[in-house]
Amino acid sequence: MAVLFSPVKNYTGPGPAGVHFAEGRAETDDPAALAYAHRHGYRVETTPKRKTAAAKTEPKE
């Protein structure tokens, strides 16, 4: 998940690629919205994806 910060402080409303901003902040995983944001001066913070542990199964007897 990535967090976009609007260049307009505390902006609330629609953003690029259908992302909605509230108080200058929006969250998205949409690659198109992220690419647009990078090109147009939005601050973008990404969080690393968590690795999920593989489900352990009991061996069948």
Coordinates of N, CA and C in Angstrom, one line a residue:
M1 N 0.9 -1.2 0.0 CA 0.0 0.0 0.0 C 0.9 1.2 0.0
A2 N 0.5 2.2 -0.7 CA 1.2 3.5 -0.8 C 0.3 4.6 -0.3
V3 N 0.9 5.6 0.3 CA 0.2 6.8 0.8 C 0.7 7.9 -0.1
L4 N -0.3 8.7 -0.7 CA 0.0 9.8 -1.5 C -0.4 11.1 -0.6
F5 N 0.5 12.1 -0.7 CA 0.2 13.3 -0.1 C 0.1 14.4 -1.2
S6 N -1.0 15.1 -1.1 CA -1.3 16.1 -2.1 C -0.4 17.3 -2.0
P7 N 0.0 17.9 -3.2 CA 0.8 19.1 -3.2 C 0.0 20.3 -2.6
V8 N -1.3 20.2 -2.5 CA -2.1 21.2 -1.9 C -2.4 20.8 -0.4
K9 N -1.9 21.5 0.5 CA -2.0 21.1 1.9 C -3.5 20.9 2.3
N10 N -3.8 19.8 3.0 CA -5.2 19.5 3.5 C -6.3 19.4 2.5
Y11 N -5.9 19.1 1.2 CA -6.9 19.0 0.1 C -7.8 17.8 0.4
T12 N -9.1 17.9 0.2 CA -10.0 16.9 0.3 C -10.8 16.9 -1.0
G13 N -10.8 15.7 -1.7 CA -11.6 15.6 -2.9 C -11.0 14.6 -3.8
P14 N -11.4 14.5 -5.1 CA -10.9 13.5 -6.0 C -9.5 13.8 -6.4
G15 N -8.7 12.7 -6.7 CA -7.4 12.9 -7.1 C -7.2 12.1 -8.4
P16 N -5.9 11.8 -8.8 CA -5.6 11.1 -10.0 C -6.1 9.7 -10.0
A17 N -6.6 9.2 -11.1 CA -7.0 7.8 -11.3 C -8.1 7.4 -10.3
G18 N -8.9 8.3 -9.9 CA -10.0 8.0 -9.0 C -9.7 7.8 -7.5
V19 N -8.5 8.2 -7.1 CA -8.1 8.2 -5.7 C -8.7 9.4 -5.0
H20 N -9.2 9.1 -3.8 CA -9.9 10.2 -3.1 C -9.0 10.7 -1.9
F21 N -8.8 12.0 -1.8 CA -7.9 12.6 -0.8 C -8.8 13.1 0.3
A22 N -8.3 12.9 1.6 CA -9.0 13.4 2.7 C -7.9 14.1 3.6
E23 N -8.0 15.4 3.8 CA -7.0 16.1 4.6 C -5.6 16.0 4.0
G24 N -5.5 16.0 2.6 CA -4.2 15.9 1.9 C -3.6 14.6 1.8
R25 N -4.3 13.5 2.1 CA -3.7 12.2 2.2 C -4.7 11.2 1.5
A26 N -4.1 10.2 0.7 CA -4.9 9.1 0.1 C -4.0 7.9 0.1
E27 N -4.7 6.7 0.0 CA -4.0 5.5 0.0 C -4.4 4.7 -1.3
T28 N -3.4 4.1 -1.9 CA -3.7 3.3 -3.2 C -2.6 2.3 -3.4
D29 N -3.0 1.3 -4.2 CA -2.0 0.4 -4.8 C -2.0 0.4 -6.3
D30 N -2.9 1.3 -6.9 CA -3.0 1.4 -8.3 C -1.7 2.0 -9.0
P31 N -1.1 1.1 -9.8 CA 0.1 1.6 -10.4 C 0.0 2.8 -11.3
A32 N -1.1 3.0 -11.9 CA -1.4 4.2 -12.7 C -1.4 5.5 -11.8
A33 N -2.1 5.4 -10.7 CA -2.2 6.5 -9.8 C -0.8 6.8 -9.2
L34 N 0.0 5.8 -8.9 CA 1.3 6.0 -8.3 C 2.2 6.6 -9.4
A35 N 2.2 6.2 -10.6 CA 3.0 6.7 -11.6 C 2.7 8.2 -11.9
Y36 N 1.4 8.5 -11.9 CA 1.0 9.9 -12.1 C 1.5 10.8 -11.0
A37 N 1.3 10.3 -9.7 CA 1.7 11.0 -8.5 C 3.2 11.3 -8.6
H38 N 4.0 10.3 -8.9 CA 5.5 10.5 -9.0 C 5.8 11.6 -10.0
R39 N 5.1 11.6 -11.2 CA 5.4 12.6 -12.2 C 5.0 14.0 -11.9
H40 N 4.0 14.1 -11.0 CA 3.4 15.4 -10.8 C 3.6 16.0 -9.5
G41 N 4.6 15.6 -8.8 CA 5.0 16.3 -7.5 C 4.3 15.9 -6.3
Y42 N 3.5 14.8 -6.3 CA 2.9 14.3 -5.0 C 4.0 13.6 -4.3
R43 N 4.0 13.7 -2.9 CA 4.9 12.9 -2.1 C 4.3 11.5 -2.0
V44 N 5.1 10.5 -2.2 CA 4.6 9.1 -2.2 C 5.4 8.3 -1.2
E45 N 4.7 7.7 -0.2 CA 5.4 6.9 0.8 C 4.9 5.5 0.6
T46 N 5.8 4.5 0.3 CA 5.3 3.2 0.2 C 5.7 2.4 1.4
T47 N 4.9 1.4 1.7 CA 5.2 0.5 2.8 C 5.6 -0.8 2.2
P48 N 6.6 -1.5 2.7 CA 7.0 -2.8 2.1 C 5.9 -3.8 2.4
K49 N 5.6 -4.7 1.4 CA 4.6 -5.7 1.6 C 5.2 -6.7 2.6
R50 N 4.3 -7.1 3.5 CA 4.6 -8.1 4.5 C 4.7 -9.5 3.8
K51 N 5.7 -10.2 4.3 CA 5.8 -11.6 3.8 C 4.9 -12.4 4.7
T52 N 4.1 -13.2 4.1 CA 3.2 -14.1 4.8 C 3.8 -15.5 4.9
A53 N 3.8 -16.0 6.1 CA 4.3 -17.3 6.3 C 3.4 -18.4 5.6
A54 N 4.1 -19.3 5.0 CA 3.4 -20.4 4.3 C 2.6 -21.2 5.3
A55 N 1.5 -21.6 5.0 CA 0.7 -22.4 6.0 C 1.3 -23.8 6.1
K56 N 1.5 -24.1 7.4 CA 2.1 -25.4 7.7 C 1.0 -26.5 7.7
T57 N 1.3 -27.6 7.1 CA 0.3 -28.7 7.1 C 0.9 -29.9 7.8
E58 N 0.1 -30.6 8.5 CA 0.5 -31.8 9.2 C 0.7 -32.9 8.2
P59 N 1.8 -33.6 8.3 CA 1.9 -34.8 7.4 C 0.9 -35.8 7.6
K60 N 0.3 -36.4 6.6 CA -0.7 -37.4 6.7 C -0.1 -38.7 7.1
E61 N -0.8 -39.4 7.9 CA -0.2 -40.7 8.4 C -0.7 -41.8 7.6

